[in-house]
Amino acid sequence: RFHQIKDKEITKEQHLGRGTRTNIYAGWLKIHGSLEDDDNESNNNLCNKKGIRVVLKILDQSHKDIALAFFETASLMSQVSHCHLVFVHGVSVKGSENIMVEEFVEFGPLDVFLHREKGHVTPQWKFTVAKQLASALCYLETKRLVHGNVCGKNILVVRNGLEEGSSPFVKLSDPGISLSALSRGERVERIPWIAPECIADGARIGSAADQWSFGATLLEICNNGDLPISGSTLPEKERFYETQSRLAVPSSQELASFISMCLTYDPAGRPSFRTILRELTEIQIKNPDISSECESLPD
Ligand code: ATP
Ligand code: MG
């Protein structure tokens, strides 16, 4: 259900960071054909003689269930195709090492990007990114697929859109190991992005889970990569959901009520991505200067 990549086709380079039970490296995937024996240096930083630039997600040594969940994600990502979903080339199994080979995205994760560039991104920029994310999730919704790990860290910036007249382009990354295979602690750690109904053991996870996560991510985007509660302790996080607390929303009435709808504790009360996409467009048209509102979050 996914492409098997041979060990000798990949080259591992610098370590980029750690994920949920993974280590991520930059690397290259050899491609067959003309580029390999091309003498004149076609020096493109994403594609050259070494192959195509990729990230290698190496799964920690783990129990069979975790490896299976990891393969399932690779398989899910191989079955979908959307311009705002990251491309998964396949999986390489090298001895006991399981490696997901994924498209390398130049400007990295959105949360880090926003922290760094907060002075330069406009409200329009944020809206464009939100709509691209919603379009990817709308696509998954129509296929009745759930992502399960939507957050700023898992949105990758392909084009920064910071120059005059250009616009950003983002892709939603793979969700990694599915929620049901993670420990309760790992799920609690994901508060406030993870939907409340996903905390319990053996929870059934539906599309509405992504709708909550989208709301939290939109808030994170409005707030330049910061999200209240995300840095709290696990007991504080648990308490936050147990008491059905609400995250602070932007002062713009329309945007606030829209985000609040996504962040409804009852999964059935959240809007579908079709609705989300329509509402986002409407809010954007009605508030060409949504900016100031989007940036002034109450504390
Ligand atoms: P999780 O399942 O929790 O998302 P993960 O294995 O996907 O875990 P991340 O924490 O999402 O790992 O990613 C770790 C780091 O790797 C990111 O902060 C980013 O710097 C880098 N990274 C991940 N994917 C890509 C990509 N496609 N292109 C470039 N950099 C990436
Ligand atoms: Mg990730």
CSV table of C-alpha atoms and ligand atoms in Angstrom, one decimal:
chain,number,residue,atom,x,y,z
A,1,ARG,CA,0.0,0.0,0.0
A,2,PHE,CA,3.1,2.2,-0.1
A,3,HIS,CA,6.2,2.3,-2.2
A,4,GLN,CA,9.1,0.3,-0.8
A,5,ILE,CA,12.3,2.2,-1.0
A,6,LYS,CA,15.7,0.4,-1.0
A,7,ASP,CA,18.3,1.3,1.5
A,8,LYS,CA,20.8,2.2,-1.1
A,9,GLU,CA,18.5,4.7,-2.7
A,10,ILE,CA,18.6,7.0,0.3
A,11,THR,CA,21.3,9.2,1.8
A,12,LYS,CA,21.0,10.6,5.3
A,13,GLU,CA,22.4,14.0,6.2
A,14,GLN,CA,21.8,16.5,9.0
A,15,HIS,CA,19.5,15.8,12.0
A,16,LEU,CA,16.5,18.2,11.9
A,17,GLY,CA,14.8,17.3,15.1
A,18,ARG,CA,12.7,14.8,17.1
A,19,GLY,CA,9.1,14.1,16.6
A,20,THR,CA,6.7,11.7,18.3
A,21,ARG,CA,8.9,8.6,18.6
A,22,THR,CA,10.9,9.6,15.6
A,23,ASN,CA,14.2,11.3,14.6
A,24,ILE,CA,14.0,13.4,11.5
A,25,TYR,CA,16.9,13.9,9.1
A,26,ALA,CA,17.4,15.8,5.9
A,27,GLY,CA,18.5,13.5,3.0
A,28,TRP,CA,18.4,12.5,-0.6
A,29,LEU,CA,16.4,10.0,-2.6
A,30,LYS,CA,18.2,8.7,-5.7
A,31,ILE,CA,16.2,9.0,-8.8
A,32,HIS,CA,16.7,6.9,-11.9
A,33,GLY,CA,17.3,8.4,-15.2
A,34,SER,CA,18.9,11.5,-16.7
A,35,LEU,CA,19.9,13.5,-13.7
A,36,GLU,CA,22.2,10.8,-12.4
A,37,ASP,CA,24.7,11.0,-15.2
A,38,ASP,CA,24.2,14.7,-15.9
A,39,ASP,CA,27.6,16.3,-16.1
A,40,ASN,CA,26.6,19.9,-16.0
A,41,GLU,CA,25.8,20.7,-12.4
A,42,SER,CA,22.1,21.3,-12.3
A,43,ASN,CA,22.4,22.8,-8.9
A,44,ASN,CA,19.0,23.1,-7.5
A,45,ASN,CA,18.7,22.7,-3.8
A,46,LEU,CA,15.8,20.4,-4.0
A,47,CYS,CA,16.9,18.3,-6.9
A,48,ASN,CA,20.4,17.6,-8.3
A,49,LYS,CA,22.9,14.8,-9.0
A,50,LYS,CA,22.3,13.4,-5.5
A,51,GLY,CA,18.6,13.0,-6.3
A,52,ILE,CA,15.6,14.7,-4.7
A,53,ARG,CA,15.8,16.4,-1.4
A,54,VAL,CA,13.7,14.5,1.2
A,55,VAL,CA,13.3,14.2,4.9
A,56,LEU,CA,13.8,10.8,6.5
A,57,LYS,CA,11.6,10.1,9.5
A,58,ILE,CA,13.3,7.3,11.4
A,59,LEU,CA,11.0,5.5,13.8
A,60,ASP,CA,12.5,4.7,17.3
A,61,GLN,CA,13.0,1.0,18.0
A,62,SER,CA,9.5,0.1,19.1
A,63,HIS,CA,6.8,-2.4,19.6
A,64,LYS,CA,5.2,-4.0,16.6
A,65,ASP,CA,1.9,-2.1,17.1
A,66,ILE,CA,3.7,1.2,16.8
A,67,ALA,CA,5.6,0.1,13.7
A,68,LEU,CA,2.2,-1.0,12.2
A,69,ALA,CA,0.6,2.4,13.0
A,70,PHE,CA,3.6,4.1,11.4
A,71,PHE,CA,3.2,2.0,8.2
A,72,GLU,CA,-0.5,2.7,8.2
A,73,THR,CA,0.2,6.4,8.1
A,74,ALA,CA,2.6,6.0,5.3
A,75,SER,CA,0.0,4.0,3.5
A,76,LEU,CA,-2.7,6.7,4.1
A,77,MET,CA,-0.4,9.4,2.8
A,78,SER,CA,0.4,7.3,-0.3
A,79,GLN,CA,-3.3,7.0,-1.1
A,80,VAL,CA,-4.1,10.6,-1.1
A,81,SER,CA,-3.1,13.4,-3.5
A,82,HIS,CA,-3.7,17.0,-2.8
A,83,CYS,CA,-1.6,20.1,-3.5
A,84,HIS,CA,-1.7,21.1,0.2
A,85,LEU,CA,-0.8,17.6,1.5
A,86,VAL,CA,2.9,16.7,1.8
A,87,PHE,CA,4.1,14.0,-0.6
A,88,VAL,CA,5.2,10.7,0.9
A,89,HIS,CA,7.6,8.9,-1.4
A,90,GLY,CA,7.4,5.6,0.5
A,91,VAL,CA,9.0,3.6,3.3
A,92,SER,CA,12.4,2.0,3.6
A,93,VAL,CA,12.9,-0.9,6.0
A,94,LYS,CA,16.5,-1.3,6.8
A,95,GLY,CA,17.0,-4.2,9.3
A,96,SER,CA,15.0,-3.1,12.3
A,97,GLU,CA,14.9,0.5,11.1
A,98,ASN,CA,11.7,1.9,9.7
A,99,ILE,CA,12.1,5.1,7.7
A,100,MET,CA,9.4,7.2,6.1
A,101,VAL,CA,10.7,9.1,3.1
A,102,GLU,CA,8.9,12.4,2.6
A,103,GLU,CA,9.1,15.5,0.5
A,104,PHE,CA,11.5,18.1,2.0
A,105,VAL,CA,9.8,21.4,2.6
A,106,GLU,CA,12.1,24.3,2.3
A,107,PHE,CA,10.9,26.8,4.9
A,108,GLY,CA,10.1,24.2,7.6
A,109,PRO,CA,7.2,24.1,10.1
A,110,LEU,CA,4.7,27.0,10.4
A,111,ASP,CA,5.0,27.5,14.2
A,112,VAL,CA,8.7,28.2,14.0
A,113,PHE,CA,8.2,30.3,10.8
A,114,LEU,CA,5.6,32.5,12.5
A,115,HIS,CA,7.8,33.0,15.6
A,116,ARG,CA,10.6,34.1,13.3
A,117,GLU,CA,8.7,36.2,10.8
A,118,LYS,CA,5.9,37.6,12.9
A,119,GLY,CA,6.7,41.1,12.0
A,120,HIS,CA,6.4,40.3,8.3
A,121,VAL,CA,3.3,38.2,7.9
A,122,THR,CA,0.1,40.1,7.1
A,123,PRO,CA,-3.5,39.1,8.0
A,124,GLN,CA,-4.1,38.2,4.4
A,125,TRP,CA,-1.1,35.9,4.6
A,126,LYS,CA,-2.7,34.2,7.6
A,127,PHE,CA,-6.0,33.8,5.8
A,128,THR,CA,-4.4,32.3,2.7
A,129,VAL,CA,-2.6,29.8,4.9
A,130,ALA,CA,-5.8,29.0,6.8
A,131,LYS,CA,-7.7,28.4,3.6
A,132,GLN,CA,-5.1,26.2,2.2
A,133,LEU,CA,-5.1,24.1,5.3
A,134,ALA,CA,-8.9,24.0,5.3
A,135,SER,CA,-8.9,22.8,1.6
A,136,ALA,CA,-6.6,19.9,2.4
A,137,LEU,CA,-8.8,18.9,5.4
A,138,CYS,CA,-12.0,19.3,3.2
A,139,TYR,CA,-10.4,16.9,0.7
A,140,LEU,CA,-9.8,14.4,3.5
A,141,GLU,CA,-13.3,14.9,4.9
A,142,THR,CA,-14.9,14.0,1.5
A,143,LYS,CA,-12.8,10.9,1.5
A,144,ARG,CA,-13.9,10.2,5.1
A,145,LEU,CA,-10.3,10.2,6.2
A,146,VAL,CA,-9.1,11.7,9.5
A,147,HIS,CA,-5.7,13.3,9.8
A,148,GLY,CA,-5.6,13.4,13.6
A,149,ASN,CA,-2.5,15.6,14.2
A,150,VAL,CA,-3.2,19.0,12.8
A,151,CYS,CA,-1.1,21.7,14.5
A,152,GLY,CA,1.3,24.5,13.5
A,153,LYS,CA,4.3,22.2,13.7
A,154,ASN,CA,2.7,19.9,11.1
A,155,ILE,CA,2.1,22.6,8.6
A,156,LEU,CA,5.1,23.1,6.3
A,157,VAL,CA,5.9,26.3,4.5
A,158,VAL,CA,6.7,25.6,0.8
A,159,ARG,CA,6.8,29.3,-0.3
A,160,ASN,CA,7.1,32.0,2.2
A,161,GLY,CA,5.1,34.6,0.3
A,162,LEU,CA,6.9,37.5,2.0
A,163,GLU,CA,8.0,39.4,-1.2
A,164,GLU,CA,5.7,42.0,-2.7
A,165,GLY,CA,3.0,40.4,-4.8
A,166,SER,CA,3.7,36.8,-3.8
A,167,SER,CA,1.6,34.6,-1.6
A,168,PRO,CA,2.4,31.8,0.8
A,169,PHE,CA,2.0,28.1,0.0
A,170,VAL,CA,1.8,25.5,2.7
A,171,LYS,CA,1.3,21.8,3.0
A,172,LEU,CA,-0.1,19.7,5.8
A,173,SER,CA,2.4,17.1,6.9
A,174,ASP,CA,1.7,13.4,7.7
A,175,PRO,CA,0.1,12.8,11.0
A,176,GLY,CA,2.7,10.3,12.3
A,177,ILE,CA,1.7,7.5,14.6
A,178,SER,CA,-2.1,7.3,15.0
A,179,LEU,CA,-3.6,8.6,18.2
A,180,SER,CA,-5.0,5.3,19.2
A,181,ALA,CA,-1.5,3.8,19.3
A,182,LEU,CA,0.0,6.6,21.5
A,183,SER,CA,0.0,6.6,25.3
A,184,ARG,CA,-2.6,8.6,27.2
A,185,GLY,CA,0.3,10.9,28.3
A,186,GLU,CA,1.3,11.6,24.7
A,187,ARG,CA,-2.3,12.5,23.9
A,188,VAL,CA,-2.6,14.8,26.9
A,189,GLU,CA,0.6,16.5,25.8
A,190,ARG,CA,-1.2,17.5,22.6
A,191,ILE,CA,-3.8,19.6,24.4
A,192,PRO,CA,-5.0,22.1,23.2
A,193,TRP,CA,-4.7,20.8,19.6
A,194,ILE,CA,-6.1,17.4,20.2
A,195,ALA,CA,-9.9,17.1,20.3
A,196,PRO,CA,-11.3,16.5,23.8
A,197,GLU,CA,-13.0,13.3,22.8
A,198,CYS,CA,-9.7,11.8,21.7
A,199,ILE,CA,-8.1,11.8,25.2
A,200,ALA,CA,-9.9,8.7,26.5
A,201,ASP,CA,-8.4,5.3,25.8
A,202,GLY,CA,-10.1,3.5,22.9
A,203,ALA,CA,-11.8,6.6,21.7
A,204,ARG,CA,-13.4,6.5,18.2
A,205,ILE,CA,-11.9,9.3,16.2
A,206,GLY,CA,-13.9,11.0,13.5
A,207,SER,CA,-13.6,13.9,11.2
A,208,ALA,CA,-14.8,16.2,13.9
A,209,ALA,CA,-11.5,15.7,15.7
A,210,ASP,CA,-9.7,17.6,12.8
A,211,GLN,CA,-12.3,20.4,13.1
A,212,TRP,CA,-11.3,21.0,16.7
A,213,SER,CA,-7.6,20.9,15.8
A,214,PHE,CA,-8.2,23.3,12.9
A,215,GLY,CA,-9.7,25.8,15.3
A,216,ALA,CA,-6.8,25.5,17.7
A,217,THR,CA,-4.3,25.8,14.8
A,218,LEU,CA,-6.1,28.9,13.4
A,219,LEU,CA,-5.8,30.5,16.9
A,220,GLU,CA,-2.1,29.5,16.9
A,221,ILE,CA,-1.7,31.2,13.5
A,222,CYS,CA,-3.6,34.4,14.6
A,223,ASN,CA,-1.3,34.5,17.7
A,224,ASN,CA,1.9,34.2,15.6
A,225,GLY,CA,2.7,30.6,16.6
A,226,ASP,CA,1.8,30.8,20.3
A,227,LEU,CA,-1.1,29.0,21.9
A,228,PRO,CA,-2.2,29.3,25.5
A,229,ILE,CA,-2.0,26.1,27.6
A,230,SER,CA,0.4,24.4,25.1
A,231,GLY,CA,3.3,24.9,27.5
A,232,SER,CA,1.4,23.9,30.7
A,233,THR,CA,2.0,20.8,32.7
A,234,LEU,CA,0.1,17.6,31.9
A,235,PRO,CA,-2.2,17.8,35.0
A,236,GLU,CA,-3.0,21.4,34.1
A,237,LYS,CA,-3.8,20.4,30.5
A,238,GLU,CA,-6.1,17.5,31.7
A,239,ARG,CA,-7.9,19.9,34.1
A,240,PHE,CA,-8.4,22.4,31.2
A,241,TYR,CA,-10.4,19.9,29.2
A,242,GLU,CA,-12.1,18.3,32.3
A,243,THR,CA,-13.6,21.7,33.2
A,244,GLN,CA,-14.4,22.4,29.5
A,245,SER,CA,-12.4,25.6,29.6
A,246,ARG,CA,-12.2,27.8,26.5
A,247,LEU,CA,-9.2,29.2,24.9
A,248,ALA,CA,-9.1,33.0,24.5
A,249,VAL,CA,-10.2,34.0,21.0
A,250,PRO,CA,-9.4,37.1,18.9
A,251,SER,CA,-11.3,40.3,19.6
A,252,SER,CA,-12.9,40.3,16.1
A,253,GLN,CA,-16.4,39.1,16.7
A,254,GLU,CA,-16.8,37.1,13.6
A,255,LEU,CA,-13.5,35.4,13.8
A,256,ALA,CA,-14.0,34.7,17.5
A,257,SER,CA,-17.3,33.0,17.0
A,258,PHE,CA,-16.0,31.1,14.1
A,259,ILE,CA,-13.0,29.7,16.1
A,260,SER,CA,-15.3,29.0,19.0
A,261,MET,CA,-17.6,26.9,16.8
A,262,CYS,CA,-14.6,24.7,15.8
A,263,LEU,CA,-13.6,24.5,19.5
A,264,THR,CA,-16.9,23.1,20.7
A,265,TYR,CA,-16.6,20.3,23.2
A,266,ASP,CA,-19.5,18.4,21.6
A,267,PRO,CA,-18.0,17.0,18.3
A,268,ALA,CA,-21.5,17.2,16.6
A,269,GLY,CA,-21.5,21.0,17.2
A,270,ARG,CA,-18.5,21.7,15.0
A,271,PRO,CA,-18.8,22.9,11.4
A,272,SER,CA,-17.8,20.6,8.5
A,273,PHE,CA,-14.8,21.7,6.4
A,274,ARG,CA,-17.1,22.6,3.6
A,275,THR,CA,-18.7,25.1,5.9
A,276,ILE,CA,-15.3,26.2,7.3
A,277,LEU,CA,-14.0,26.9,3.9
A,278,ARG,CA,-17.0,29.0,3.0
A,279,GLU,CA,-17.0,30.9,6.2
A,280,LEU,CA,-13.4,31.7,6.0
A,281,THR,CA,-13.8,33.2,2.5
A,282,GLU,CA,-16.8,35.2,3.8
A,283,ILE,CA,-15.0,36.6,6.8
A,284,GLN,CA,-12.0,37.5,4.6
A,285,ILE,CA,-14.2,39.4,2.1
A,286,LYS,CA,-16.1,41.3,4.8
A,287,ASN,CA,-13.0,42.2,6.7
A,288,PRO,CA,-10.2,43.2,4.3
A,289,ASP,CA,-8.3,44.6,7.3
A,290,ILE,CA,-8.8,41.6,9.7
A,291,SER,CA,-5.2,42.0,10.6
A,292,SER,CA,-5.3,44.2,13.6
A,293,GLU,CA,-8.0,42.1,15.1
A,294,CYS,CA,-6.3,38.9,14.4
A,295,GLU,CA,-3.2,40.0,16.2
A,296,SER,CA,-4.8,41.4,19.3
A,297,LEU,CA,-5.6,38.4,21.4
A,298,PRO,CA,-6.9,39.1,24.9
A,299,ASP,CA,-4.7,37.5,27.6
B,1,ATP,P1,4.7,14.2,14.8
B,1,ATP,O1,4.1,12.9,14.4
B,1,ATP,O2,4.5,14.4,16.3
B,1,ATP,O3,4.3,15.3,14.0
B,1,ATP,P2,7.1,13.9,13.4
B,1,ATP,O4,7.9,12.7,13.3
B,1,ATP,O5,6.3,14.3,12.2
B,1,ATP,O6,6.3,13.9,14.7
B,1,ATP,P3,7.8,16.7,13.7
B,1,ATP,O7,8.0,17.1,15.2
B,1,ATP,O8,6.6,17.0,13.1
B,1,ATP,O9,8.2,15.1,13.7
B,1,ATP,O10,9.1,17.3,12.9
B,1,ATP,C1,10.3,17.5,13.5
B,1,ATP,C2,11.1,18.5,12.8
B,1,ATP,O11,11.5,18.0,11.5
B,1,ATP,C3,10.3,19.8,12.4
B,1,ATP,O12,10.3,20.7,13.4
B,1,ATP,C4,11.0,20.3,11.2
B,1,ATP,O13,12.1,21.1,11.5
B,1,ATP,C5,11.4,19.0,10.5
B,1,ATP,N1,10.6,18.5,9.4
B,1,ATP,C6,9.6,17.6,9.5
B,1,ATP,N2,9.0,17.4,8.3
B,1,ATP,C7,9.7,18.1,7.4
B,1,ATP,C8,9.6,18.3,6.0
B,1,ATP,N3,8.7,17.7,5.3
B,1,ATP,N4,10.5,19.2,5.4
B,1,ATP,C9,11.4,19.9,6.2
B,1,ATP,N5,11.5,19.7,7.5
B,1,ATP,C10,10.7,18.9,8.1
B,2,MG,MG,5.1,16.0,12.1
